[in-house]
Short mmCIF file of C-alpha atoms in Angstrom, two decimals:
data_model
loop_
_atom_site.label_atom_id
_atom_site.label_comp_id
_atom_site.label_asym_id
_atom_site.label_seq_id
_atom_site.Cartn_x
_atom_site.Cartn_y
_atom_site.Cartn_z
CA UNK A 533 0.12 -0.08 -0.08
CA UNK A 534 2.68 2.46 1.12
CA UNK A 535 4.93 1.40 -2.27
CA UNK A 536 1.68 2.68 -4.36
CA UNK A 537 1.42 5.42 -2.45
CA UNK A 538 5.58 6.65 -2.78
CA UNK A 539 4.95 6.07 -6.83
CA UNK A 540 1.68 7.81 -7.08
CA UNK A 541 3.67 10.16 -5.32
CA UNK A 542 6.91 9.74 -7.57
CA UNK A 543 4.86 10.82 -10.96
CA UNK A 544 3.13 13.60 -8.96
CA UNK A 545 6.49 14.88 -8.17
CA UNK A 546 7.62 14.35 -11.61
CA UNK A 547 4.05 15.91 -13.27
CA UNK A 548 4.99 19.20 -11.72
CA UNK A 549 8.24 19.56 -12.48
CA UNK A 550 7.73 18.94 -16.08
CA UNK A 551 4.90 21.31 -15.41
CA UNK A 552 7.17 23.96 -14.38
CA UNK A 553 10.23 22.95 -17.02
CA UNK A 554 7.13 23.82 -19.84
CA UNK A 555 6.02 27.29 -18.54
CA UNK A 556 9.80 28.21 -17.42
CA UNK A 557 10.19 29.76 -21.95
CA UNK A 558 6.45 31.65 -21.32
CA UNK A 559 7.76 33.74 -17.01
CA UNK A 560 9.57 36.67 -18.92
CA UNK A 561 6.48 37.11 -21.31
CA UNK A 562 3.96 36.50 -18.57
CA UNK A 563 6.09 39.51 -16.11
CA UNK A 564 5.48 41.24 -19.63
CA UNK A 565 2.18 41.47 -19.71
CA UNK A 566 1.80 42.27 -15.33
CA UNK A 567 4.33 45.38 -16.22
CA UNK A 568 1.90 46.34 -19.41
CA UNK A 569 -1.20 46.24 -17.60
CA UNK A 570 0.30 48.03 -15.06
CA UNK A 571 1.58 50.21 -17.12
CA UNK A 572 -2.11 51.30 -18.88
CA UNK A 573 -3.48 51.72 -15.46
CA UNK A 574 -1.26 54.25 -14.88
CA UNK A 575 -1.50 55.36 -18.21
CA UNK A 576 -5.39 55.83 -17.57
CA UNK A 577 -4.51 58.08 -14.85
CA UNK A 578 -2.58 59.86 -16.90
CA UNK A 579 -4.43 60.49 -19.56
CA UNK A 580 -7.72 61.04 -18.09
CA UNK A 581 -6.05 63.89 -15.38
CA UNK A 582 -5.06 65.57 -19.31
CA UNK A 583 -8.69 64.59 -21.19
CA UNK A 584 -9.72 66.10 -17.92
CA UNK A 585 -7.73 69.58 -18.54
CA UNK A 586 -8.01 69.69 -21.66
CA UNK A 587 -11.88 69.47 -21.79
CA UNK A 588 -12.69 72.20 -18.77
CA UNK A 589 -9.15 74.57 -18.63
CA UNK A 590 -9.10 77.36 -21.06
CA UNK A 591 -6.20 79.66 -22.02
CA UNK A 592 -7.82 82.21 -20.09
CA UNK A 593 -10.64 82.63 -16.93
CA UNK A 594 -10.86 79.73 -13.42
CA UNK A 595 -12.27 76.79 -14.59
CA UNK A 596 -15.20 75.92 -12.96
CA UNK A 597 -15.58 74.10 -9.07
CA UNK A 598 -17.11 71.01 -10.46
CA UNK A 599 -13.98 70.09 -12.88
CA UNK A 600 -10.76 71.08 -10.21
CA UNK A 601 -13.21 68.60 -7.16
CA UNK A 602 -12.97 65.63 -9.94
CA UNK A 603 -9.41 66.42 -10.52
CA UNK A 604 -8.37 66.60 -7.54
CA UNK A 605 -10.40 63.12 -6.58
CA UNK A 606 -8.00 62.01 -9.43
CA UNK A 607 -4.96 63.70 -8.48
CA UNK A 608 -5.32 61.87 -4.90
CA UNK A 609 -5.02 58.69 -6.44
CA UNK A 610 -2.20 59.14 -7.86
CA UNK A 611 1.72 57.76 -6.90
CA UNK A 612 5.46 57.66 -7.80
CA UNK A 613 4.88 54.77 -10.22
CA UNK A 614 1.92 56.73 -11.99
CA UNK A 615 4.16 59.17 -13.47
CA UNK A 616 7.69 57.03 -13.81
CA UNK A 617 8.95 57.93 -10.80
CA UNK A 618 9.91 54.34 -8.26
CA UNK A 619 9.47 54.90 -4.78
CA UNK A 620 12.58 52.18 -4.22
CA UNK A 621 15.20 53.85 -6.06
CA UNK A 622 14.90 57.48 -5.11
CA UNK A 623 17.98 59.54 -4.14
CA UNK A 624 18.81 62.58 -1.77
CA UNK A 625 19.63 64.33 -5.47
CA UNK A 626 16.81 65.58 -6.96
CA UNK A 627 17.05 63.65 -9.70
CA UNK A 628 14.38 60.51 -8.67
CA UNK A 629 14.08 57.88 -11.40
CA UNK A 630 14.46 60.64 -14.71
CA UNK A 631 17.46 59.57 -15.76
CA UNK A 632 20.24 61.80 -14.01
CA UNK A 633 24.01 61.18 -13.20
CA UNK A 634 24.81 61.32 -9.38
CA UNK A 635 27.11 63.69 -8.73
CA UNK A 636 28.72 61.93 -5.87
CA UNK A 637 31.92 64.90 -5.88
CA UNK A 638 28.88 67.24 -4.96
CA UNK A 639 27.75 67.80 -2.02
CA UNK A 640 24.16 67.36 -0.83
CA UNK A 641 23.30 70.84 -0.50
CA UNK A 642 24.66 71.37 -3.64
CA UNK A 643 22.56 69.74 -5.57
CA UNK A 644 20.05 71.51 -8.15
CA UNK A 645 16.04 70.20 -7.96
CA UNK A 646 14.25 68.54 -11.08
CA UNK A 647 11.65 70.10 -13.49
CA UNK A 648 10.01 67.81 -15.72
CA UNK A 649 7.33 68.26 -18.20
CA UNK A 650 5.07 66.40 -17.84
CA UNK A 651 2.32 68.81 -20.88
CA UNK A 652 2.08 72.17 -22.37
CA UNK A 653 -0.55 73.37 -23.67
CA UNK A 654 -2.36 77.08 -23.45
CA UNK A 655 -4.82 76.23 -21.36
CA UNK A 656 -1.99 74.70 -18.20
CA UNK A 657 0.50 72.83 -17.93
CA UNK A 658 1.00 68.93 -15.71
CA UNK A 659 4.71 69.23 -14.16
CA UNK A 660 6.62 67.72 -11.43
CA UNK A 661 9.52 68.95 -9.20
CA UNK A 662 11.89 66.63 -7.82
CA UNK A 663 13.54 68.02 -4.58
CA UNK A 664 16.78 67.04 -2.25
CA UNK A 665 16.43 67.18 0.92
CA UNK A 666 16.40 71.14 2.83
CA UNK A 667 16.24 72.92 -1.22
CA UNK A 668 13.86 75.18 -1.61
CA UNK A 669 11.85 77.01 -3.95
CA UNK A 670 11.61 80.92 -2.71
CA UNK A 671 8.12 81.88 -1.72
CA UNK A 672 6.30 83.06 -5.44
CA UNK A 673 3.19 83.81 -7.29
CA UNK A 674 0.26 82.86 -9.39
CA UNK A 675 -0.78 85.73 -10.64
CA UNK A 676 -4.62 84.86 -12.01
CA UNK A 677 -3.80 80.76 -12.17
CA UNK A 678 -5.15 77.81 -10.24
CA UNK A 679 -2.50 75.08 -9.75
CA UNK A 680 -2.97 71.71 -8.53
CA UNK A 681 0.06 70.17 -6.82
CA UNK A 682 -0.17 66.67 -4.82
CA UNK A 683 2.54 65.38 -3.31
CA UNK A 684 3.97 62.22 -4.32
CA UNK A 685 6.72 59.92 -2.39
CA UNK A 686 7.85 62.58 1.11
CA UNK A 687 7.51 64.97 2.77
CA UNK A 688 7.45 69.32 1.78
CA UNK A 689 6.76 72.68 3.57
CA UNK A 690 4.30 74.78 3.12
CA UNK A 691 4.36 78.62 3.26
CA UNK A 692 1.83 80.68 1.79
CA UNK A 693 0.16 84.03 1.80
CA UNK A 694 -3.20 85.70 -0.20
CA UNK A 695 -2.84 89.98 -0.23
CA UNK A 696 -4.95 91.37 1.97
CA UNK A 697 -7.86 93.50 0.91
CA UNK A 698 -8.41 96.06 -0.58
CA UNK A 699 -4.04 96.71 -0.84
CA UNK A 700 -1.83 97.71 2.34
CA UNK A 701 0.88 99.24 2.62
CA UNK A 702 2.90 100.45 5.41
CA UNK A 703 3.47 104.84 5.70
CA UNK A 704 6.51 105.58 3.57
CA UNK A 705 10.25 105.20 5.55
CA UNK A 706 11.97 106.72 3.03
CA UNK A 707 14.40 106.32 0.14
CA UNK A 708 16.32 102.81 -0.05
CA UNK A 709 13.75 100.73 2.04
CA UNK A 710 11.55 98.73 -0.50
CA UNK A 711 8.89 98.37 -1.66
CA UNK A 712 6.14 97.16 -0.41
CA UNK A 713 2.90 94.90 0.08
CA UNK A 714 0.82 93.88 3.73
CA UNK A 715 -0.47 89.73 3.04
CA UNK A 716 -1.54 87.40 5.25
CA UNK A 717 -0.17 83.82 5.95
CA UNK A 718 -2.38 81.54 4.67
CA UNK A 719 -0.66 77.92 4.82
CA UNK A 720 1.68 76.86 7.53
CA UNK A 721 2.39 73.28 7.33
CA UNK A 722 4.24 70.42 5.96
CA UNK A 723 2.23 67.57 3.75
CA UNK A 724 3.94 64.04 3.47
CA UNK A 725 2.95 61.63 1.23
CA UNK A 726 0.44 60.09 1.08
CA UNK A 727 -1.68 63.57 1.15
CA UNK A 728 -4.97 64.96 -0.48
CA UNK A 729 -4.11 67.83 -3.54
CA UNK A 730 -3.87 70.69 -2.57
CA UNK A 731 -5.49 74.06 -4.75
CA UNK A 732 -4.31 76.72 -4.72
CA UNK A 733 -6.48 79.55 -6.06
CA UNK A 734 -5.92 83.75 -8.42
CA UNK A 735 -6.70 85.22 -4.44
CA UNK A 736 -7.36 82.68 -2.25
CA UNK A 737 -6.09 80.20 -0.80
CA UNK A 738 -2.46 80.85 -0.20
CA UNK A 739 -1.51 82.13 -3.87
CA UNK A 740 2.64 83.31 -2.61
CA UNK A 741 3.80 80.08 -1.73
CA UNK A 742 7.20 78.41 -1.11
CA UNK A 743 8.32 74.90 -1.41
CA UNK A 744 10.83 72.84 1.34
CA UNK A 745 11.88 70.22 1.41
CA UNK A 746 11.72 67.78 4.27
CA UNK A 747 13.00 64.80 2.61
CA UNK A 748 13.76 64.25 0.01
CA UNK A 749 10.22 64.51 -1.85
CA UNK A 750 7.97 64.65 -5.83
CA UNK A 751 5.95 67.08 -6.36
CA UNK A 752 3.06 66.95 -9.30
CA UNK A 753 1.97 70.08 -9.98
CA UNK A 754 -0.71 71.22 -12.80
CA UNK A 755 -1.37 74.73 -14.04
CA UNK A 756 -3.92 76.63 -15.23
CA UNK A 757 -3.63 78.78 -17.49
CA UNK A 758 0.24 78.10 -17.35
CA UNK A 759 2.56 81.79 -16.88
CA UNK A 760 2.63 83.24 -20.17
CA UNK A 761 4.06 86.96 -19.37
CA UNK A 762 2.25 88.59 -22.85
CA UNK A 763 -0.98 88.33 -20.64
CA UNK A 764 0.05 89.00 -17.40
CA UNK A 765 0.90 86.24 -15.66
CA UNK A 766 4.49 86.69 -15.06
CA UNK A 767 6.08 84.17 -12.16
CA UNK A 768 7.84 87.64 -9.43
CA UNK A 769 9.76 86.21 -6.60
CA UNK A 770 8.43 88.08 -2.97
CA UNK A 771 11.24 89.02 0.64
CA UNK A 772 8.50 88.88 3.59
CA UNK A 773 8.87 90.80 6.52
CA UNK A 774 7.68 90.40 9.90
CA UNK A 775 4.23 92.67 10.09
CA UNK A 776 6.70 95.16 12.59
CA UNK A 777 9.14 95.98 10.23
CA UNK A 778 6.95 98.53 8.75
CA UNK A 779 4.33 100.92 10.29
CA UNK A 780 0.81 99.81 9.12
CA UNK A 781 -0.55 102.54 6.86
CA UNK A 782 -3.78 103.25 4.90
CA UNK A 783 -5.56 99.87 3.95
CA UNK A 784 -7.46 97.47 4.77
CA UNK A 785 -8.46 97.38 8.86
CA UNK A 786 -6.17 95.21 10.55
CA UNK A 787 -7.32 92.60 13.41
CA UNK A 788 -4.23 92.87 16.53
CA UNK A 789 -5.24 89.88 17.15
CA UNK A 790 -4.29 88.28 13.89
CA UNK A 791 -0.98 90.54 13.44
CA UNK A 792 1.22 87.16 13.89
CA UNK A 793 -0.02 85.39 10.50
CA UNK A 794 0.68 89.11 8.75
CA UNK A 795 3.71 89.55 7.14
CA UNK A 796 4.63 92.75 4.26
CA UNK A 797 6.27 91.28 0.85
CA UNK A 798 8.52 93.40 -0.79
CA UNK A 799 9.13 92.21 -4.36
CA UNK A 800 12.66 90.89 -5.40
CA UNK A 801 14.52 89.26 -9.30
CA UNK A 802 14.65 85.95 -9.55
CA UNK A 803 17.63 84.48 -6.75
CA UNK A 804 20.61 84.34 -8.63
CA UNK A 805 21.40 80.52 -6.11
CA UNK A 806 17.33 79.13 -7.60
CA UNK A 807 18.75 76.11 -10.42
CA UNK A 808 16.79 73.60 -11.53
CA UNK A 809 18.14 70.74 -13.85
CA UNK A 810 15.51 69.17 -16.75
CA UNK A 811 14.88 65.77 -16.07
CA UNK A 812 12.66 63.46 -19.18
CA UNK A 813 10.07 62.07 -18.12
CA UNK A 814 9.34 58.87 -18.32
CA UNK A 815 6.17 58.19 -16.88
CA UNK A 816 3.00 56.91 -19.79
CA UNK A 817 2.75 58.76 -22.34
CA UNK A 818 0.26 61.34 -22.81
CA UNK A 819 -2.29 60.83 -26.10
CA UNK A 820 -2.71 63.77 -27.66
#
């Protein structure tokens, strides 16, 4: 009885080995098929974002609230793999997985951020920023623009202001002092992936913001309409001064209890140390 059972077991084991050997040549094909399916799933997110933007955004004017909600819901599902970034291969040099060589001889603080174009047209821009730790995009504005920001991985500190309305200016301190305007702090927090999509609007939500990388991180941005100087949408950089730096002048009434959230912003030239290298987009292609 036991010999019959042993013979049956040996036959079963031999049959399993034979079937395994027969399947070996097809394993790479199965893997490729799985990769294709994953790529298609990722592509559907990028493509769906493009389609939604294309249908609802225009070269001028604010997008409807319904489109904003739909796009936020879609972007909330994005991870690094959906745009060609691989989590296990991130480094701390602002390169992500964008095909850029590591520069081991240069100190980490000197490493530039990486900017990647995903898609751009007259109505909107889709792009990715990859940050090494402690890198900063200085305080800047988005005139007449709506901007969606989705942190794909890592932690990013956001400090953002909106202008106080009506416009408020300090009493003049004479020549040699910068021209400033009063703004109110609306965002001062760290975003850590996975997290919800942030949205800023032309006059609210922190239209003037500064990004500081707490850890290596990447952000997917969609801007509508995009920057365009001849249409009055020039990117302007600012320096923020504490409220106590200048005496209040004419303009909006100020609640003394909220003075800590106020700052004077002065326009500055583009910082000399702001440098971004161009990266190659390696995610699913947008089908136009």
